[in-house]
């Protein structure tokens, strides 16, 4: 059993504790508030707006949190055992990387049923979806509607080749069409190479601009920062595709993986960005090289609860500790 996070990890943000089941999930509430305030500059209108926002905050759930099981590969725990550990840590869902067409999923289904956790998503290669479509459908449809995410396939000519980037986007669109009669969807997970410059934009921006809305980008915010880009800006520019994030923290100089609260990425700013401008489905914790994987799992859940704050009328800058949008999240020494 993993230890509870040390008290020192929570003391500085105790005031931010909220019941995750009572916080506001974002863009829907923002739309409600905008509708109420339109054409109403009076104090009475303002009071109605505030009251409605408060009611909506109580009625809507927060963004569910999940965790990528690659983080715990060194523990040698089975997928069902990791599901139980994730449930104990406080996650709502899980994201496997080792489940495929040949996997006996019965123990995994049983663990999910026993704990109440859902499969938010799964890492599986684009080629598997393209070439073994029915097997993928048969396997993953048993878990409801997880997002099938390629863990990082690159264009044939690299992310600096615009034509190759567009070709890859078209592959994803076509593969997503193969799943269109199911509840399954498809996505891509980034690293840092995706942010190669092409003129005044990046390869990943071009990729996103050429994706159908049904194709997800699982934005790994740590790798975005290491790649020289801004996670908040990318979310704001591509809200239709960015509905699930890897909440991985890293430092840029030196480049290193860190615990969720120790790196250069402003995790609260990211969480509020995806809530305020998009249609968020999951915040997924990942740590590529944790010293104590199960302790890291608990820290991830603990801190995601803290950054999973409600929408604020003042936007991201109204949340204490969050940078003003659009923020450059790297804090250079």
XYZ file of C-alpha atoms in Angstrom:
333
model
C 0.000 0.000 0.000
C 1.415 3.404 -0.929
C 1.979 5.924 1.848
C -0.191 9.023 2.050
C 1.535 12.110 0.644
C 3.714 13.819 3.226
C 2.011 16.681 5.022
C 4.626 19.065 3.650
C 3.203 18.488 0.180
C -0.239 19.728 1.196
C 0.390 22.502 3.730
C 0.981 25.292 1.239
C -2.276 24.653 -0.600
C -4.659 23.511 2.128
C -6.773 26.583 1.431
C -7.384 25.307 -2.092
C -9.021 22.062 -0.958
C -12.452 21.606 -2.492
C -14.874 18.779 -2.879
C -14.109 17.647 -6.424
C -17.681 16.494 -6.810
C -19.002 20.020 -6.245
C -16.737 22.117 -8.411
C -17.605 23.591 -11.761
C -16.564 21.922 -14.975
C -16.014 24.979 -17.063
C -17.126 25.987 -20.456
C -20.765 25.022 -20.008
C -20.979 27.241 -16.950
C -19.148 30.019 -18.736
C -21.776 29.862 -21.457
C -24.539 30.024 -18.872
C -23.012 33.063 -17.222
C -22.508 34.790 -20.565
C -26.133 34.232 -21.504
C -27.387 35.687 -18.236
C -25.173 38.764 -18.334
C -25.821 39.660 -21.975
C -27.606 43.001 -22.075
C -27.776 43.226 -18.282
C -25.407 45.786 -16.838
C -27.521 46.506 -13.784
C -26.647 45.441 -10.263
C -29.688 43.193 -10.283
C -28.462 41.447 -13.419
C -25.052 41.014 -11.858
C -26.595 39.451 -8.760
C -28.593 37.013 -10.894
C -25.442 36.101 -12.819
C -23.494 35.389 -9.628
C -26.332 33.369 -8.159
C -26.730 31.294 -11.304
C -22.998 30.654 -11.478
C -23.056 29.436 -7.877
C -25.993 27.112 -8.556
C -24.313 25.727 -11.648
C -21.113 25.162 -9.666
C -22.963 22.945 -7.232
C -24.727 20.969 -9.940
C -21.794 20.175 -12.201
C -19.001 17.704 -11.609
C -15.333 18.486 -11.987
C -13.000 16.977 -14.559
C -12.468 13.264 -13.821
C -8.886 12.268 -13.046
C -7.084 9.240 -14.442
C -3.540 7.871 -14.406
C -1.293 6.290 -17.031
C -0.078 2.879 -15.888
C 3.253 3.258 -17.695
C 4.254 5.300 -14.643
C 4.168 2.136 -12.511
C 5.832 -0.361 -14.832
C 8.726 -0.946 -12.403
C 6.357 -2.217 -9.691
C 5.535 -5.404 -11.639
C 1.919 -5.055 -10.494
C -0.718 -6.444 -12.843
C -3.294 -4.196 -14.476
C -6.018 -5.340 -12.025
C -3.682 -4.654 -9.098
C -2.900 -1.196 -10.442
C -6.611 -0.491 -10.853
C -7.123 -1.238 -7.173
C -4.162 0.970 -6.221
C -5.507 3.792 -8.385
C -8.925 3.496 -6.769
C -7.345 3.601 -3.312
C -5.406 6.725 -4.317
C -8.597 8.506 -5.374
C -8.617 8.341 -9.163
C -11.817 8.108 -11.184
C -10.314 6.200 -14.103
C -7.215 4.477 -15.454
C -5.204 4.448 -18.667
C -3.372 1.201 -19.561
C -0.560 0.871 -22.077
C -0.281 -2.924 -22.223
C -3.823 -3.965 -23.137
C -4.396 -5.156 -26.689
C -6.265 -7.585 -28.868
C -4.571 -10.605 -27.281
C -5.140 -9.546 -23.681
C -7.375 -11.559 -21.380
C -9.492 -8.637 -20.234
C -11.757 -10.559 -17.844
C -9.642 -9.809 -14.723
C -9.375 -6.163 -15.812
C -13.125 -5.885 -16.292
C -13.650 -7.466 -12.881
C -11.252 -5.021 -11.198
C -12.915 -2.081 -12.907
C -16.323 -3.320 -11.807
C -15.147 -3.938 -8.231
C -13.614 -0.481 -7.849
C -15.998 1.562 -9.978
C -13.117 2.925 -12.064
C -13.583 3.356 -15.793
C -11.043 3.070 -18.567
C -10.581 6.669 -19.600
C -8.265 5.843 -22.469
C -5.658 3.340 -23.580
C -2.356 3.649 -25.393
C -2.437 1.566 -28.543
C -0.641 2.136 -31.834
C -2.331 3.790 -34.787
C -1.303 0.847 -36.965
C -3.176 -1.553 -34.665
C -6.337 0.468 -35.114
C -5.794 0.667 -38.866
C -4.913 -2.996 -39.407
C -6.843 -4.785 -36.643
C -9.866 -2.556 -36.387
C -12.440 -5.167 -35.420
C -10.171 -6.710 -32.800
C -9.664 -3.275 -31.263
C -13.400 -2.656 -31.273
C -14.142 -6.044 -29.718
C -11.526 -5.564 -26.988
C -12.040 -1.983 -25.935
C -15.797 -1.669 -26.417
C -16.134 -3.923 -23.376
C -14.880 -0.964 -21.329
C -17.421 1.524 -22.634
C -16.015 4.394 -24.650
C -12.280 4.782 -23.932
C -10.155 6.963 -26.187
C -7.588 4.886 -28.098
C -4.422 6.969 -28.112
C -1.337 6.368 -30.193
C 1.606 7.025 -27.847
C 3.642 9.090 -30.288
C 3.808 8.027 -33.933
C 5.683 10.602 -36.021
C 5.258 11.699 -39.649
C 7.424 9.856 -42.150
C 9.428 13.017 -42.806
C 9.491 14.266 -39.236
C 7.532 17.020 -37.530
C 9.329 19.718 -39.509
C 7.942 18.405 -42.824
C 4.572 20.083 -43.404
C 3.419 17.698 -46.115
C 4.281 14.656 -44.000
C 2.505 16.179 -40.990
C -0.679 16.679 -43.012
C -0.436 13.121 -44.323
C -0.271 11.813 -40.757
C -3.304 13.878 -39.773
C -5.205 12.370 -42.676
C -4.253 8.872 -41.477
C -5.738 9.653 -38.086
C -8.908 11.037 -39.654
C -9.329 7.900 -41.763
C -8.663 5.570 -38.816
C -11.136 7.503 -36.677
C -13.741 7.003 -39.401
C -13.226 3.253 -39.003
C -14.434 3.608 -35.421
C -17.305 5.955 -36.204
C -20.020 3.312 -35.764
C -18.792 2.614 -32.212
C -18.418 4.659 -29.035
C -14.634 4.479 -29.358
C -12.578 7.458 -30.453
C -8.959 7.937 -31.500
C -6.168 10.253 -30.459
C -2.449 11.088 -30.538
C -0.048 11.723 -27.649
C 2.813 14.177 -28.087
C 6.394 14.414 -26.939
C 8.696 17.398 -27.603
C 9.665 16.831 -31.256
C 6.145 17.758 -32.394
C 6.896 21.426 -31.769
C 9.467 21.778 -34.527
C 9.107 25.169 -36.201
C 7.549 25.376 -39.656
C 7.578 29.026 -40.602
C 5.791 30.959 -37.861
C 3.971 27.911 -36.492
C 4.836 24.378 -35.363
C 4.382 20.924 -36.770
C 1.896 20.048 -34.052
C -0.229 23.135 -34.718
C -0.416 22.137 -38.373
C -1.274 18.586 -37.327
C -4.097 19.824 -35.091
C -5.455 22.166 -37.745
C -5.797 19.243 -40.152
C -7.500 16.855 -37.717
C -11.216 16.254 -37.716
C -12.901 17.320 -34.488
C -13.495 13.675 -33.581
C -9.726 13.026 -33.269
C -8.210 13.800 -29.877
C -4.860 15.256 -28.995
C -3.758 13.970 -25.605
C -1.642 16.968 -24.744
C 1.342 15.979 -22.611
C 1.926 19.349 -20.996
C 5.419 18.588 -19.720
C 6.685 17.630 -23.152
C 4.991 20.694 -24.676
C 7.039 22.939 -22.412
C 10.260 21.040 -23.097
C 9.490 21.407 -26.812
C 9.514 25.175 -26.421
C 5.769 25.771 -26.620
C 3.069 26.928 -24.223
C 0.485 24.333 -23.102
C -2.147 26.971 -22.303
C -1.781 28.615 -25.696
C -2.050 25.257 -27.471
C -5.210 24.356 -25.539
C -6.742 27.729 -26.369
C -5.861 27.386 -30.055
C -7.184 23.819 -30.430
C -10.016 23.304 -27.916
C -11.983 20.931 -30.171
C -9.177 18.388 -30.184
C -7.623 18.848 -26.736
C -10.112 17.239 -24.362
C -7.690 15.008 -22.462
C -4.283 15.917 -21.064
C -1.289 14.154 -19.608
C -0.607 16.112 -16.447
C 3.111 15.387 -16.437
C 5.457 17.889 -14.837
C 9.023 18.438 -15.967
C 11.841 20.935 -15.682
C 13.269 22.439 -18.850
C 16.820 23.216 -17.760
C 17.974 20.684 -16.834
C 15.432 18.520 -18.633
C 14.038 16.123 -16.058
C 10.836 14.450 -14.943
C 9.494 15.654 -11.614
C 6.629 15.043 -9.250
C 3.470 16.842 -10.283
C 3.991 19.814 -7.958
C 7.737 20.308 -8.471
C 8.340 21.103 -12.153
C 8.092 24.159 -14.402
C 4.524 23.608 -15.625
C 1.777 25.586 -13.902
C -0.651 22.698 -13.476
C -3.451 24.842 -12.078
C -3.211 27.157 -15.067
C -3.393 24.196 -17.441
C -6.395 22.662 -15.667
C -8.297 25.927 -15.766
C -7.390 26.553 -19.380
C -8.849 23.263 -20.558
C -11.910 23.787 -18.375
C -12.585 27.347 -19.526
C -12.064 27.007 -23.269
C -12.678 23.354 -24.059
C -14.797 20.316 -23.370
C -12.527 18.418 -20.974
C -12.936 14.705 -20.465
C -9.967 13.693 -18.277
C -6.865 14.964 -16.545
C -4.425 12.036 -16.664
C -1.480 11.920 -14.274
C 1.816 10.503 -15.550
C 5.401 10.419 -14.275
C 7.914 8.727 -16.559
C 10.627 8.063 -13.965
C 9.258 8.142 -10.405
C 11.586 7.132 -7.577
C 8.684 5.627 -5.640
C 5.955 4.840 -8.193
C 3.063 4.145 -5.833
C 3.843 7.196 -3.718
C 3.957 9.201 -6.939
C 0.538 7.775 -7.848
C -0.875 9.119 -4.587
C 0.802 12.482 -5.024
C -0.694 12.721 -8.512
C -4.241 12.186 -7.258
C -3.667 14.461 -4.271
C -2.451 17.387 -6.381
C -4.900 16.916 -9.233
C -7.662 17.368 -6.676
C -6.083 20.663 -5.647
C -5.609 22.074 -9.139
C -9.015 20.823 -10.289
C -10.634 24.137 -9.370
C -13.927 25.622 -10.592
C -14.402 28.133 -13.352
C -14.048 31.733 -12.164
C -15.793 34.797 -13.682
C -12.376 36.477 -13.945
C -10.935 33.621 -15.979
C -7.606 31.954 -15.357
C -6.067 35.049 -13.781
C -8.740 34.961 -11.036
C -7.373 31.658 -9.727
C -4.672 32.253 -7.139
C -1.289 31.008 -8.322
C -2.239 30.736 -12.002
C -0.556 32.794 -14.680
C -2.571 35.175 -16.801
C -3.706 33.554 -20.031
C -1.998 33.181 -22.435
C 0.868 32.330 -20.108
C 4.353 31.205 -20.847
C 4.497 28.544 -18.176
C 8.253 28.050 -18.078
C 9.716 29.885 -15.107
C 13.387 30.369 -16.038
C 15.954 30.458 -13.255
